[in-house]
Short mmCIF file of C-alpha atoms in Angstrom, two decimals:
data_model
loop_
_atom_site.label_atom_id
_atom_site.label_comp_id
_atom_site.label_asym_id
_atom_site.label_seq_id
_atom_site.Cartn_x
_atom_site.Cartn_y
_atom_site.Cartn_z
CA GLN A 1 95.67 -115.02 27.87
CA VAL A 2 97.17 -112.24 29.99
CA MET A 3 99.96 -109.92 28.20
CA LEU A 4 101.95 -107.33 30.05
CA VAL A 5 103.95 -104.92 28.31
CA GLU A 6 106.57 -102.46 29.37
CA SER A 7 106.62 -99.11 27.65
CA GLY A 8 109.49 -95.94 29.12
CA GLY A 9 112.53 -96.54 28.50
CA GLY A 10 115.12 -94.17 26.85
CA LEU A 11 118.22 -93.07 27.33
CA VAL A 12 119.13 -90.90 30.56
CA GLN A 13 122.10 -88.84 31.52
CA ALA A 14 123.33 -89.69 35.00
CA GLY A 15 121.34 -88.23 37.95
CA GLY A 16 117.86 -88.18 35.48
CA SER A 17 114.71 -89.72 36.47
CA LEU A 18 112.56 -92.17 34.01
CA ARG A 19 108.70 -93.86 35.28
CA LEU A 20 108.47 -97.03 33.74
CA SER A 21 105.38 -98.12 33.29
CA CYS A 22 103.82 -102.29 32.86
CA ALA A 23 99.91 -102.30 31.35
CA ALA A 24 98.43 -105.39 31.21
CA SER A 25 95.70 -107.11 28.41
CA GLY A 26 93.73 -109.57 29.04
CA ARG A 27 92.38 -109.47 32.55
CA THR A 28 93.56 -107.30 34.93
CA PHE A 29 96.33 -108.38 37.22
CA VAL A 30 94.90 -107.34 40.61
CA GLY A 31 95.05 -110.31 42.95
CA TYR A 32 99.11 -111.36 42.75
CA ALA A 33 102.19 -109.55 43.35
CA MET A 34 104.07 -108.00 40.69
CA GLY A 35 107.90 -106.91 40.02
CA TRP A 36 110.28 -105.38 38.26
CA PHE A 37 113.24 -106.85 37.34
CA ARG A 38 116.93 -105.95 35.36
CA GLN A 39 118.64 -107.80 33.45
CA ALA A 40 121.95 -105.81 31.81
CA PRO A 41 124.07 -108.18 28.77
CA GLY A 42 125.75 -110.59 29.60
CA LYS A 43 125.28 -110.61 33.42
CA GLU A 44 122.10 -112.75 35.11
CA ARG A 45 118.43 -111.42 35.68
CA GLU A 46 118.72 -109.14 39.32
CA PHE A 47 115.80 -108.22 41.25
CA VAL A 48 114.91 -104.87 41.08
CA ALA A 49 111.20 -103.71 43.46
CA ALA A 50 108.01 -105.77 44.24
CA ILE A 51 105.06 -105.02 44.78
CA SER A 52 101.88 -106.85 47.37
CA LEU A 53 98.16 -107.21 45.32
CA GLY A 54 96.65 -103.44 46.80
CA GLY A 55 100.12 -102.14 47.22
CA GLY A 56 99.91 -100.86 50.40
CA SER A 57 103.64 -103.34 50.61
CA THR A 58 106.91 -102.79 49.14
CA THR A 59 110.32 -104.29 48.54
CA HIS A 60 113.77 -102.38 46.78
CA ALA A 61 117.05 -103.79 46.40
CA ASP A 62 119.96 -102.51 47.97
CA SER A 63 121.27 -100.95 44.80
CA VAL A 64 117.85 -98.58 44.02
CA LYS A 65 116.24 -97.81 48.06
CA GLY A 66 116.02 -93.90 47.91
CA ARG A 67 116.27 -93.61 44.41
CA PHE A 68 113.76 -96.24 42.54
CA THR A 69 109.63 -96.77 43.78
CA ILE A 70 107.15 -99.28 42.84
CA SER A 71 103.59 -98.16 42.74
CA ARG A 72 100.58 -100.10 41.15
CA ASP A 73 97.03 -98.29 40.31
CA ASN A 74 94.56 -101.55 40.49
CA ALA A 75 92.35 -99.30 38.70
CA LYS A 76 94.36 -98.90 35.86
CA ASN A 77 95.87 -101.78 35.50
CA THR A 78 99.14 -100.85 35.34
CA VAL A 79 102.11 -100.85 38.00
CA TYR A 80 105.18 -98.34 37.72
CA LEU A 81 108.55 -97.86 38.21
CA GLN A 82 109.70 -94.38 39.33
CA MET A 83 112.98 -94.19 38.77
CA ASN A 84 115.09 -91.22 40.00
CA SER A 85 118.84 -90.19 40.22
CA LEU A 86 119.68 -92.76 37.58
CA LYS A 87 123.36 -94.25 37.44
CA PRO A 88 125.16 -95.74 34.55
CA GLU A 89 124.50 -98.97 36.59
CA ASP A 90 121.32 -98.56 36.34
CA THR A 91 121.63 -99.38 32.28
CA ALA A 92 120.22 -102.92 31.33
CA VAL A 93 116.55 -104.41 30.23
CA TYR A 94 113.42 -103.68 32.78
CA TYR A 95 111.48 -106.34 33.11
CA CYS A 96 107.81 -106.73 34.90
CA ALA A 97 106.44 -109.66 35.84
CA ARG A 98 103.88 -110.94 38.07
CA GLU A 99 103.67 -113.13 41.14
CA ASP A 100 103.12 -117.05 40.43
CA GLU A 101 99.88 -118.06 42.35
CA LYS A 102 102.05 -120.82 43.25
CA ARG A 103 103.70 -119.58 45.61
CA GLY A 104 101.36 -118.14 47.97
CA ARG A 105 100.72 -115.41 50.38
CA ARG A 106 103.95 -115.01 51.30
CA TRP A 107 106.29 -111.80 53.26
CA PRO A 108 108.41 -111.50 52.25
CA LEU A 109 107.76 -110.58 48.42
CA SER A 110 109.81 -112.80 46.30
CA ILE A 111 112.96 -111.46 44.58
CA ALA A 112 112.74 -114.20 42.98
CA PRO A 113 112.39 -114.72 39.36
CA ASN A 114 112.27 -118.13 39.45
CA GLU A 115 108.97 -117.81 41.46
CA TYR A 116 106.94 -115.51 38.55
CA ASP A 117 105.13 -116.82 36.25
CA LEU A 118 104.39 -114.25 33.62
CA TRP A 119 106.95 -111.77 31.52
CA GLY A 120 106.36 -108.36 29.84
CA GLN A 121 108.77 -108.24 26.89
CA GLY A 122 110.85 -105.55 28.63
CA THR A 123 112.13 -102.36 27.96
CA GLN A 124 115.91 -100.73 27.29
CA VAL A 125 117.34 -97.99 30.27
CA THR A 126 120.01 -96.88 28.60
CA VAL A 127 121.78 -94.15 30.87
CA SER A 128 124.66 -92.07 29.65
CA SER A 129 128.03 -91.16 32.67
#
């Protein structure tokens, strides 16, 4: 069984930075596109960023462009989300997810939660004003 485990969340001041990590266990997720999503209390899960199989292509939500960067190191079986210039509105639980293979290889990368089939437990990011 494959599991995704996020880490790196925490409490930071506005303007600060965090780097989230998503590590896979059970087997490698090389061969899958990966995404980051977030969910704030009382709100629906929203897309943050996605990355292609090898990491050569990425897409980021408009709300985080220029501040967040998704990357992956397939040799380490890890996906990252570098978050800079954090704002209070970034406060949420952040989830790593694996794209559903049933979607097939496509461009652009999926931004829809229902096209991802494996999710981590989430890591809390809280940004104080």
